[in-house]
Tab-separated table of C-alpha atoms in Angstrom:
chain	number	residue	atom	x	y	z
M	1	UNK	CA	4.475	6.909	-6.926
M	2	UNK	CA	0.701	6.228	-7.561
M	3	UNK	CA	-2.150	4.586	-7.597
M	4	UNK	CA	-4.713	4.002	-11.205
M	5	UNK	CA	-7.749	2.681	-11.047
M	6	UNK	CA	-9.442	-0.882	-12.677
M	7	UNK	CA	-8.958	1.360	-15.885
M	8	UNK	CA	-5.763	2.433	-15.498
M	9	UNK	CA	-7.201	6.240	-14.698
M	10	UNK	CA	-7.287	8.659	-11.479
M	11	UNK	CA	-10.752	6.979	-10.564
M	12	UNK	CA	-13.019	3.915	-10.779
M	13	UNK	CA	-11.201	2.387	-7.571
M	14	UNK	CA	-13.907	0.463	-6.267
M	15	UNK	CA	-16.868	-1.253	-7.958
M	16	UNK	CA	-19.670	1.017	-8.683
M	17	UNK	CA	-17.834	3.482	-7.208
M	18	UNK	CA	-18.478	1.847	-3.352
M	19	UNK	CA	-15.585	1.595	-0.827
M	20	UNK	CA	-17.423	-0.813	1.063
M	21	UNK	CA	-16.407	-4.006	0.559
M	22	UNK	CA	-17.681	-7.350	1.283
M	23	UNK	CA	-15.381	-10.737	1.007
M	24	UNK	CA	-15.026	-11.956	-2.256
M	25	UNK	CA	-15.143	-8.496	-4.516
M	26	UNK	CA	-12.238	-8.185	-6.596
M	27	UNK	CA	-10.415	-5.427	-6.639
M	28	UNK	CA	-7.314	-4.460	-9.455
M	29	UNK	CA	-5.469	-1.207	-8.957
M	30	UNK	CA	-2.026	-0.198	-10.686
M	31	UNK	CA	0.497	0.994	-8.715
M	32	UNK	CA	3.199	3.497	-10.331
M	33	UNK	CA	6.636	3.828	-9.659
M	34	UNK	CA	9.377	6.458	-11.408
M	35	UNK	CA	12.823	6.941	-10.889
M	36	UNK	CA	13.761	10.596	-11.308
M	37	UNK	CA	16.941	9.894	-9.076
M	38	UNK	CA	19.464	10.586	-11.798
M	39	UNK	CA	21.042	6.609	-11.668
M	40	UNK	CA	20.200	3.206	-11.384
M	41	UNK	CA	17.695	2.278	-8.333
M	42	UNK	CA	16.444	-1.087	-6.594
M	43	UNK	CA	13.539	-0.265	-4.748
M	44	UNK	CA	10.995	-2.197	-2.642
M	45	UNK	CA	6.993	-0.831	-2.426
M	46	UNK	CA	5.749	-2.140	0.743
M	47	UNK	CA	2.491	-2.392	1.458
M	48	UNK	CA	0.423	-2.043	4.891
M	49	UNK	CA	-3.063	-2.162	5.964
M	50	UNK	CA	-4.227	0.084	8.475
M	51	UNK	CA	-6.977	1.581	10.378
M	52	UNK	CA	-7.786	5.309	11.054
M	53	UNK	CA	-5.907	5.142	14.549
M	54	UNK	CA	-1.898	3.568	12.909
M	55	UNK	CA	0.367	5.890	12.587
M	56	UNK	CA	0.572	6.902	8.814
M	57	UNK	CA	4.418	7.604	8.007
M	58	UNK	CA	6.085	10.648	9.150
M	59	UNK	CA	7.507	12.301	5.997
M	60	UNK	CA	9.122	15.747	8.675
M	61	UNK	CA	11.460	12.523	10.428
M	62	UNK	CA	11.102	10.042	7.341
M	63	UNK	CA	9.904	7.097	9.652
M	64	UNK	CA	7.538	4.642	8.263
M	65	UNK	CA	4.450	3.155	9.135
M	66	UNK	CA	5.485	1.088	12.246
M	67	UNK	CA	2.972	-1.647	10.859
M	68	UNK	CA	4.371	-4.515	9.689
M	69	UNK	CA	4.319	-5.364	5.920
M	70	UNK	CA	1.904	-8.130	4.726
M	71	UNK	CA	2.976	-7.853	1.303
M	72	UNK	CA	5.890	-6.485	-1.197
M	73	UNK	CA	7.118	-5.690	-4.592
M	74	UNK	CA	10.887	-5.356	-5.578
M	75	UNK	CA	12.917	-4.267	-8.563
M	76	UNK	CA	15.955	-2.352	-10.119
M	77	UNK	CA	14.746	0.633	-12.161
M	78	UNK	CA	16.993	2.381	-14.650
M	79	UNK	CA	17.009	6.313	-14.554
M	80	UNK	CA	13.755	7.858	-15.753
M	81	UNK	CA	11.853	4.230	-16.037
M	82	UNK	CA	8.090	4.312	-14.982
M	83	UNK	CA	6.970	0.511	-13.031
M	84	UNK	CA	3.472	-0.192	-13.325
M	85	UNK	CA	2.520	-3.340	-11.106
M	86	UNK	CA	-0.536	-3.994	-11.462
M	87	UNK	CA	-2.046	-5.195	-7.691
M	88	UNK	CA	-5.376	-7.103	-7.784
M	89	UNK	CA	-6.353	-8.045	-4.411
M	90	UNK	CA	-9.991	-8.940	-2.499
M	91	UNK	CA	-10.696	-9.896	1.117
M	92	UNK	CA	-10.934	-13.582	1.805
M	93	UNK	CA	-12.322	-13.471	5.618
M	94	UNK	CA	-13.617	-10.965	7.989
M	95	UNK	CA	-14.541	-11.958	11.764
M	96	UNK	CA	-16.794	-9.618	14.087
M	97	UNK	CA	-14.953	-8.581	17.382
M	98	UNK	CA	-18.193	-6.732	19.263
M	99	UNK	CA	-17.922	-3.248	17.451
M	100	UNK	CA	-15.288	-4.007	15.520
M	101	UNK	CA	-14.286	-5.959	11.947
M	102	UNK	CA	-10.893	-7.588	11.463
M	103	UNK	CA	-9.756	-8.536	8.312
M	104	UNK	CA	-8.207	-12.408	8.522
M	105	UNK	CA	-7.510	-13.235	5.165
M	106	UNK	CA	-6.456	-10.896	1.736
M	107	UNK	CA	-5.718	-12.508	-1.796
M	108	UNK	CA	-3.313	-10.375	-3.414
M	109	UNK	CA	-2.246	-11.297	-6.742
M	110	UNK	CA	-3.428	-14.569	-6.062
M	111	UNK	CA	-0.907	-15.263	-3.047
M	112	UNK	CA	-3.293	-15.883	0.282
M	113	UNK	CA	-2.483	-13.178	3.036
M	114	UNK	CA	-3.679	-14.324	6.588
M	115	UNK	CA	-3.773	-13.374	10.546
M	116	UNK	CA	-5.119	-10.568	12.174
M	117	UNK	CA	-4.422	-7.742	9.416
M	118	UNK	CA	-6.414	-4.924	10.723
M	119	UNK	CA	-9.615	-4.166	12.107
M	120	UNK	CA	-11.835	-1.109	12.673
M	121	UNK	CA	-14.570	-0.181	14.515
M	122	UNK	CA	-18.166	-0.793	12.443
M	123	UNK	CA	-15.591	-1.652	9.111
M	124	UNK	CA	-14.577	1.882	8.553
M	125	UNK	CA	-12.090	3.590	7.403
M	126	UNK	CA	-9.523	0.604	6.899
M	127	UNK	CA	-6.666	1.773	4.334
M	128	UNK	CA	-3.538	0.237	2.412
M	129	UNK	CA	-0.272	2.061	2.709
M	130	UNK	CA	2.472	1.481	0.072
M	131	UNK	CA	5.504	2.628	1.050
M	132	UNK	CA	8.562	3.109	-1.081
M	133	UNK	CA	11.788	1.507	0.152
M	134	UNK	CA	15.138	1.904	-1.915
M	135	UNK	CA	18.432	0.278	-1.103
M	136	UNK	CA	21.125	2.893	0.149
M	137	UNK	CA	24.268	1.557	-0.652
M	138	UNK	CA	25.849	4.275	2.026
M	139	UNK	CA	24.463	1.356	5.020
M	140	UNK	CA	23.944	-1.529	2.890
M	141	UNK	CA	20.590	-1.639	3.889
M	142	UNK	CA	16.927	-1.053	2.665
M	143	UNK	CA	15.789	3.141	3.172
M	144	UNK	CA	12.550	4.868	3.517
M	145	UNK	CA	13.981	8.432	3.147
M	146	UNK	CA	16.774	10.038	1.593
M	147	UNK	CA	18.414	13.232	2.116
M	148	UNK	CA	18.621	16.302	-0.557
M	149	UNK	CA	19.530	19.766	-0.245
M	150	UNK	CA	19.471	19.642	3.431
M	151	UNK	CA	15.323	18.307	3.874
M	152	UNK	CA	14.532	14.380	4.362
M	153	UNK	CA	12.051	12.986	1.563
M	154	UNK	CA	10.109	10.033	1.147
M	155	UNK	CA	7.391	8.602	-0.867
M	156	UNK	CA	4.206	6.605	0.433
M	157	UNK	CA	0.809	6.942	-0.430
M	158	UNK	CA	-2.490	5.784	0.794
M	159	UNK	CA	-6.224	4.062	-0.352
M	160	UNK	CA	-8.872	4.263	2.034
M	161	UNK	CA	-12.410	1.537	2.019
M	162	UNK	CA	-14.542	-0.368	4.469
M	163	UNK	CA	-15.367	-3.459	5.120
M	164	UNK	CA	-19.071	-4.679	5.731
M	165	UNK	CA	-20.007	-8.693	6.648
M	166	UNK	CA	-22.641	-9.969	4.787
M	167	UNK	CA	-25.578	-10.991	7.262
């Protein structure tokens, strides 16, 4: 899995290249998804938002991010198929907690995300996890990691930026 900039490349993340953010700047990514797992796959990419302090997932025990998900993408992908969803998101609110920002409110792809998301101290270092979840039909259930050739795998990756308030 991946994540493409606003022009579909390895770059241009953030406009004018500034992971600061105030509310209100739009932001469009594409996330990338490929099934190399030899058969038919649904899978669900979670996504997170974090601070520096979260725990990121674990890929030696395969645990996820123990934060909850504010947001998620599903579908069945035949063998080999690529999944390109494109995520366009900006922050809505922000509120000052003494040295800290918290992040109230998130538009992505136009559906309004709200509560106490994340905060960090001075705005920094906030980040979005995306987590890959696939449905193992072993324990009828959704999976972060699989087993193969004896070693767990799993398949997350991460986007760091800040968050300033405008005065």
């Amino acid at each position: 899995m991946w994540i493409l900039g606003s022009d579909g490349l390895a770059e241009d993340y953030f406009p004018n290249n500034n992971s600061t953010l105030t509310a209100g700047e739009a932001i469009s990514w594409t996330l990338g998804v490929y099934n190399h797992m030899n058969g038919l796959e649904y899978v669900v990419l979670r996504v997170k938002m974090l601070n520096s302090t979260l725990s990121s997932p674990d890929e030696l025990t395969g645990t996820p991010s123990p934060v909850s998900t504010i947001f998620e993408f599903s579908r069945i992908l035949v063998d080999n198929e690529t999944w390109s969803i494109p995520f366009t998101w900006r922050i809505v609110s922000l509120s000052r907690q003494t040295q800290s920002v918290m992040i109230t409110g998130l538009s992505v792809n136009q559906t309004l995300v709200t509560g106490n998301l994340a905060s960090a101290i001075l705005g920094i270092n906030f980040r979005f996890i995306f987590e890959l979840w696939f449905y193992d039909a072993s324990t009828n259930m959704l999976s972060f990691a699989w087993t193969s050739s004896g070693a767990t795998h799993s398949a997350w990756t991460q986007i760091w930026f800040n968050a300033t308030m405008t005065s």
